[in-house]
Amino acid sequence: MNNAEDVMGRHALLDAVIPLVAERFKALAEPARLQLLRALMQREHTVNELVLSTRLGQANVSKHLQLLHTLGFVRRRKRGLFVHYAIADRQVAKLCALMCARVRAETPRSRNGG
């Protein structure tokens, strides 16, 4: 059994799960959310820190973080007056790494400048 068959065997895309998976992939289809996840993979951030590092507006950052939190991509904790956000768990970082590796594998070297 190859790796893909092993993964699909253990985590089959059952009819009941497909809409939930699609909802999560849809959330990752927004570049601003990927920017936020990239920043959070480096370290925990407050909303203000994310506004500065991504150059997105505060309302926009807050809206995207709320969705990412609702869907389980990020976790948050309140410390004093500030809410700190972080990647929810290693699986989120792993998902992003897998997709980035897949895109790099599909991109001709001439497009990457090398």
Short mmCIF file of N, CA and C in Angstrom, two decimals:
data_model
loop_
_atom_site.label_atom_id
_atom_site.label_comp_id
_atom_site.label_asym_id
_atom_site.label_seq_id
_atom_site.Cartn_x
_atom_site.Cartn_y
_atom_site.Cartn_z
N MET A 1 0.84 -1.18 0.00
CA MET A 1 0.00 0.00 0.00
C MET A 1 0.89 1.24 0.00
N ASN A 2 0.65 2.17 -0.94
CA ASN A 2 1.48 3.37 -0.96
C ASN A 2 0.99 4.37 0.08
N ASN A 3 1.75 5.44 0.26
CA ASN A 3 1.45 6.43 1.29
C ASN A 3 0.08 7.07 1.09
N ALA A 4 -0.28 7.42 -0.16
CA ALA A 4 -1.58 8.04 -0.42
C ALA A 4 -2.72 7.10 -0.04
N GLU A 5 -2.59 5.82 -0.38
CA GLU A 5 -3.63 4.87 -0.03
C GLU A 5 -3.74 4.72 1.48
N ASP A 6 -2.59 4.71 2.16
CA ASP A 6 -2.58 4.58 3.61
C ASP A 6 -3.29 5.77 4.25
N VAL A 7 -2.98 6.98 3.81
CA VAL A 7 -3.61 8.17 4.37
C VAL A 7 -5.09 8.17 4.07
N MET A 8 -5.49 7.88 2.85
CA MET A 8 -6.91 7.88 2.50
C MET A 8 -7.66 6.77 3.23
N GLY A 9 -7.00 5.66 3.47
CA GLY A 9 -7.65 4.58 4.20
C GLY A 9 -7.97 4.96 5.63
N ARG A 10 -7.08 5.70 6.25
CA ARG A 10 -7.28 6.10 7.64
C ARG A 10 -8.15 7.34 7.77
N HIS A 11 -8.13 8.20 6.78
CA HIS A 11 -8.85 9.47 6.85
C HIS A 11 -9.68 9.64 5.58
N ALA A 12 -10.56 8.73 5.34
CA ALA A 12 -11.36 8.75 4.12
C ALA A 12 -12.22 10.00 4.04
N LEU A 13 -12.40 10.48 2.82
CA LEU A 13 -13.30 11.61 2.60
C LEU A 13 -14.73 11.09 2.53
N LEU A 14 -15.31 10.93 3.68
CA LEU A 14 -16.68 10.47 3.75
C LEU A 14 -17.62 11.59 3.31
N ASP A 15 -18.79 11.22 2.80
CA ASP A 15 -19.76 12.21 2.33
C ASP A 15 -20.04 13.28 3.38
N ALA A 16 -20.15 12.87 4.62
CA ALA A 16 -20.47 13.81 5.70
C ALA A 16 -19.34 14.80 5.97
N VAL A 17 -18.12 14.42 5.64
CA VAL A 17 -16.96 15.26 5.95
C VAL A 17 -16.60 16.19 4.80
N ILE A 18 -16.96 15.85 3.59
CA ILE A 18 -16.56 16.63 2.42
C ILE A 18 -16.93 18.11 2.54
N PRO A 19 -18.14 18.48 2.94
CA PRO A 19 -18.44 19.91 3.06
C PRO A 19 -17.56 20.62 4.10
N LEU A 20 -17.21 19.93 5.17
CA LEU A 20 -16.36 20.52 6.20
C LEU A 20 -14.94 20.73 5.70
N VAL A 21 -14.44 19.77 4.96
CA VAL A 21 -13.10 19.89 4.36
C VAL A 21 -13.10 21.02 3.34
N ALA A 22 -14.14 21.08 2.50
CA ALA A 22 -14.24 22.13 1.49
C ALA A 22 -14.28 23.51 2.13
N GLU A 23 -14.98 23.63 3.24
CA GLU A 23 -15.06 24.91 3.95
C GLU A 23 -13.68 25.36 4.42
N ARG A 24 -12.88 24.43 4.89
CA ARG A 24 -11.54 24.77 5.36
C ARG A 24 -10.62 25.13 4.19
N PHE A 25 -10.70 24.38 3.11
CA PHE A 25 -9.89 24.74 1.94
C PHE A 25 -10.32 26.09 1.37
N LYS A 26 -11.59 26.38 1.41
CA LYS A 26 -12.09 27.67 0.95
C LYS A 26 -11.48 28.80 1.79
N ALA A 27 -11.39 28.59 3.09
CA ALA A 27 -10.80 29.60 3.97
C ALA A 27 -9.34 29.84 3.61
N LEU A 28 -8.64 28.79 3.20
CA LEU A 28 -7.23 28.92 2.83
C LEU A 28 -7.04 29.49 1.43
N ALA A 29 -8.11 29.69 0.70
CA ALA A 29 -8.02 30.24 -0.65
C ALA A 29 -7.86 31.76 -0.65
N GLU A 30 -7.91 32.37 0.51
CA GLU A 30 -7.78 33.82 0.63
C GLU A 30 -6.33 34.18 0.96
N PRO A 31 -5.63 34.91 0.07
CA PRO A 31 -4.22 35.24 0.31
C PRO A 31 -3.96 35.95 1.64
N ALA A 32 -4.86 36.80 2.07
CA ALA A 32 -4.64 37.50 3.35
C ALA A 32 -4.57 36.51 4.50
N ARG A 33 -5.39 35.47 4.46
CA ARG A 33 -5.35 34.48 5.54
C ARG A 33 -4.05 33.69 5.51
N LEU A 34 -3.56 33.42 4.32
CA LEU A 34 -2.26 32.73 4.22
C LEU A 34 -1.14 33.62 4.74
N GLN A 35 -1.22 34.92 4.50
CA GLN A 35 -0.23 35.84 5.06
C GLN A 35 -0.25 35.78 6.59
N LEU A 36 -1.44 35.76 7.15
CA LEU A 36 -1.56 35.70 8.61
C LEU A 36 -1.01 34.38 9.15
N LEU A 37 -1.33 33.30 8.50
CA LEU A 37 -0.80 32.00 8.94
C LEU A 37 0.72 31.97 8.84
N ARG A 38 1.27 32.53 7.76
CA ARG A 38 2.73 32.56 7.62
C ARG A 38 3.36 33.31 8.79
N ALA A 39 2.80 34.46 9.13
CA ALA A 39 3.34 35.23 10.26
C ALA A 39 3.22 34.45 11.56
N LEU A 40 2.10 33.78 11.75
CA LEU A 40 1.88 33.03 12.99
C LEU A 40 2.72 31.77 13.07
N MET A 41 3.19 31.27 11.95
CA MET A 41 4.09 30.10 11.99
C MET A 41 5.45 30.50 12.54
N GLN A 42 5.78 31.79 12.47
CA GLN A 42 7.06 32.26 13.01
C GLN A 42 7.00 32.39 14.53
N ARG A 43 5.87 32.95 15.01
CA ARG A 43 5.68 33.12 16.46
C ARG A 43 4.27 33.63 16.72
N GLU A 44 3.91 33.68 17.98
CA GLU A 44 2.63 34.23 18.41
C GLU A 44 2.62 35.73 18.15
N HIS A 45 1.45 36.27 17.79
CA HIS A 45 1.31 37.70 17.52
C HIS A 45 0.01 38.24 18.09
N THR A 46 0.00 39.53 18.39
CA THR A 46 -1.24 40.23 18.68
C THR A 46 -1.80 40.73 17.35
N VAL A 47 -3.04 41.21 17.38
CA VAL A 47 -3.64 41.77 16.16
C VAL A 47 -2.80 42.93 15.65
N ASN A 48 -2.38 43.82 16.54
CA ASN A 48 -1.57 44.98 16.12
C ASN A 48 -0.27 44.55 15.46
N GLU A 49 0.38 43.55 16.00
CA GLU A 49 1.62 43.05 15.40
C GLU A 49 1.35 42.48 14.01
N LEU A 50 0.23 41.78 13.86
CA LEU A 50 -0.13 41.23 12.55
C LEU A 50 -0.46 42.32 11.55
N VAL A 51 -1.09 43.39 12.01
CA VAL A 51 -1.38 44.53 11.13
C VAL A 51 -0.06 45.10 10.61
N LEU A 52 0.90 45.27 11.49
CA LEU A 52 2.20 45.82 11.07
C LEU A 52 2.96 44.88 10.14
N SER A 53 2.96 43.59 10.44
CA SER A 53 3.77 42.67 9.64
C SER A 53 3.13 42.33 8.29
N THR A 54 1.81 42.39 8.21
CA THR A 54 1.15 42.03 6.95
C THR A 54 0.72 43.25 6.13
N ARG A 55 0.67 44.42 6.78
CA ARG A 55 0.20 45.66 6.14
C ARG A 55 -1.27 45.59 5.74
N LEU A 56 -2.01 44.72 6.39
CA LEU A 56 -3.46 44.65 6.20
C LEU A 56 -4.11 45.55 7.25
N GLY A 57 -5.32 46.01 6.99
CA GLY A 57 -6.02 46.84 7.95
C GLY A 57 -6.44 46.05 9.18
N GLN A 58 -6.63 46.76 10.29
CA GLN A 58 -6.97 46.08 11.55
C GLN A 58 -8.30 45.35 11.45
N ALA A 59 -9.31 45.96 10.86
CA ALA A 59 -10.61 45.30 10.74
C ALA A 59 -10.50 44.04 9.88
N ASN A 60 -9.70 44.13 8.83
CA ASN A 60 -9.49 43.00 7.93
C ASN A 60 -8.78 41.85 8.66
N VAL A 61 -7.73 42.18 9.39
CA VAL A 61 -6.98 41.17 10.16
C VAL A 61 -7.90 40.52 11.18
N SER A 62 -8.65 41.31 11.90
CA SER A 62 -9.55 40.76 12.92
C SER A 62 -10.59 39.83 12.30
N LYS A 63 -11.15 40.23 11.17
CA LYS A 63 -12.16 39.41 10.49
C LYS A 63 -11.56 38.07 10.07
N HIS A 64 -10.38 38.10 9.47
CA HIS A 64 -9.74 36.87 9.02
C HIS A 64 -9.33 35.98 10.19
N LEU A 65 -8.83 36.58 11.25
CA LEU A 65 -8.45 35.80 12.43
C LEU A 65 -9.66 35.12 13.06
N GLN A 66 -10.78 35.81 13.07
CA GLN A 66 -11.99 35.22 13.63
C GLN A 66 -12.37 33.95 12.86
N LEU A 67 -12.32 34.03 11.53
CA LEU A 67 -12.66 32.86 10.73
C LEU A 67 -11.63 31.74 10.94
N LEU A 68 -10.34 32.09 10.93
CA LEU A 68 -9.30 31.09 11.14
C LEU A 68 -9.45 30.42 12.51
N HIS A 69 -9.87 31.19 13.50
CA HIS A 69 -10.09 30.63 14.83
C HIS A 69 -11.31 29.71 14.84
N THR A 70 -12.39 30.16 14.23
CA THR A 70 -13.62 29.37 14.18
C THR A 70 -13.39 28.02 13.50
N LEU A 71 -12.56 28.02 12.46
CA LEU A 71 -12.29 26.79 11.72
C LEU A 71 -11.15 25.96 12.32
N GLY A 72 -10.55 26.44 13.40
CA GLY A 72 -9.54 25.66 14.10
C GLY A 72 -8.12 25.79 13.60
N PHE A 73 -7.86 26.78 12.76
CA PHE A 73 -6.49 26.96 12.26
C PHE A 73 -5.60 27.70 13.26
N VAL A 74 -6.19 28.59 14.05
CA VAL A 74 -5.43 29.34 15.04
C VAL A 74 -6.08 29.23 16.40
N ARG A 75 -5.28 29.46 17.42
CA ARG A 75 -5.79 29.52 18.79
C ARG A 75 -5.50 30.92 19.30
N ARG A 76 -6.21 31.30 20.33
CA ARG A 76 -5.98 32.63 20.89
C ARG A 76 -6.03 32.56 22.41
N ARG A 77 -5.34 33.52 23.01
CA ARG A 77 -5.36 33.63 24.47
C ARG A 77 -5.27 35.11 24.82
N LYS A 78 -5.98 35.46 25.85
CA LYS A 78 -5.99 36.85 26.29
C LYS A 78 -4.91 37.03 27.35
N ARG A 79 -4.15 38.08 27.19
CA ARG A 79 -3.11 38.41 28.16
C ARG A 79 -3.21 39.91 28.41
N GLY A 80 -3.72 40.27 29.55
CA GLY A 80 -3.94 41.68 29.85
C GLY A 80 -4.98 42.24 28.89
N LEU A 81 -4.63 43.32 28.22
CA LEU A 81 -5.55 43.96 27.27
C LEU A 81 -5.47 43.37 25.87
N PHE A 82 -4.51 42.49 25.64
CA PHE A 82 -4.25 42.00 24.29
C PHE A 82 -4.64 40.54 24.11
N VAL A 83 -5.06 40.22 22.89
CA VAL A 83 -5.32 38.84 22.51
C VAL A 83 -4.16 38.39 21.64
N HIS A 84 -3.57 37.28 22.01
CA HIS A 84 -2.43 36.73 21.28
C HIS A 84 -2.91 35.54 20.45
N TYR A 85 -2.49 35.51 19.19
CA TYR A 85 -2.87 34.44 18.27
C TYR A 85 -1.65 33.59 17.95
N ALA A 86 -1.90 32.30 17.73
CA ALA A 86 -0.85 31.36 17.35
C ALA A 86 -1.47 30.26 16.50
N ILE A 87 -0.62 29.56 15.77
CA ILE A 87 -1.08 28.40 15.00
C ILE A 87 -1.69 27.40 15.99
N ALA A 88 -2.81 26.81 15.62
CA ALA A 88 -3.52 25.91 16.53
C ALA A 88 -2.69 24.68 16.91
N ASP A 89 -2.05 24.07 15.93
CA ASP A 89 -1.23 22.89 16.20
C ASP A 89 -0.32 22.61 15.00
N ARG A 90 0.52 21.61 15.15
CA ARG A 90 1.49 21.26 14.10
C ARG A 90 0.83 20.86 12.79
N GLN A 91 -0.37 20.31 12.86
CA GLN A 91 -1.05 19.86 11.65
C GLN A 91 -1.33 21.02 10.70
N VAL A 92 -1.61 22.20 11.24
CA VAL A 92 -1.86 23.38 10.40
C VAL A 92 -0.58 23.74 9.64
N ALA A 93 0.53 23.80 10.35
CA ALA A 93 1.81 24.10 9.70
C ALA A 93 2.17 23.02 8.68
N LYS A 94 1.88 21.78 9.02
CA LYS A 94 2.17 20.66 8.12
C LYS A 94 1.33 20.77 6.85
N LEU A 95 0.06 21.12 6.97
CA LEU A 95 -0.81 21.30 5.81
C LEU A 95 -0.25 22.37 4.88
N CYS A 96 0.15 23.49 5.44
CA CYS A 96 0.72 24.58 4.64
C CYS A 96 2.03 24.13 3.98
N ALA A 97 2.87 23.44 4.72
CA ALA A 97 4.14 22.97 4.17
C ALA A 97 3.91 21.98 3.03
N LEU A 98 2.94 21.09 3.18
CA LEU A 98 2.64 20.13 2.12
C LEU A 98 2.19 20.83 0.84
N MET A 99 1.31 21.80 0.98
CA MET A 99 0.82 22.49 -0.20
C MET A 99 1.93 23.33 -0.84
N CYS A 100 2.74 23.98 -0.04
CA CYS A 100 3.85 24.76 -0.60
C CYS A 100 4.82 23.85 -1.34
N ALA A 101 5.12 22.69 -0.79
CA ALA A 101 6.00 21.73 -1.46
C ALA A 101 5.38 21.26 -2.77
N ARG A 102 4.08 21.03 -2.76
CA ARG A 102 3.38 20.59 -3.97
C ARG A 102 3.44 21.66 -5.06
N VAL A 103 3.23 22.91 -4.68
CA VAL A 103 3.28 24.01 -5.64
C VAL A 103 4.69 24.17 -6.19
N ARG A 104 5.70 24.08 -5.31
CA ARG A 104 7.09 24.17 -5.78
C ARG A 104 7.41 23.05 -6.75
N ALA A 105 6.93 21.85 -6.48
CA ALA A 105 7.18 20.70 -7.36
C ALA A 105 6.52 20.88 -8.72
N GLU A 106 5.41 21.58 -8.77
CA GLU A 106 4.70 21.80 -10.02
C GLU A 106 5.15 23.03 -10.80
N THR A 107 5.94 23.89 -10.15
CA THR A 107 6.38 25.12 -10.77
C THR A 107 7.69 24.91 -11.51
N PRO A 108 7.70 25.20 -12.82
CA PRO A 108 8.97 25.07 -13.57
C PRO A 108 10.06 25.93 -12.97
N ARG A 109 11.27 25.44 -13.01
CA ARG A 109 12.41 26.17 -12.43
C ARG A 109 12.54 27.55 -13.02
N SER A 110 12.20 27.73 -14.29
CA SER A 110 12.33 29.03 -14.93
C SER A 110 11.44 30.08 -14.27
N ARG A 111 10.31 29.66 -13.71
CA ARG A 111 9.41 30.59 -13.03
C ARG A 111 9.94 31.02 -11.68
N ASN A 112 10.71 30.15 -11.00
CA ASN A 112 11.22 30.47 -9.66
C ASN A 112 12.53 31.24 -9.74
N GLY A 113 12.99 31.54 -10.93
CA GLY A 113 14.25 32.24 -11.05
C GLY A 113 15.45 31.35 -10.83
N GLY A 114 15.26 30.04 -11.00
CA GLY A 114 16.43 29.23 -10.76
C GLY A 114 16.39 27.95 -11.39
#
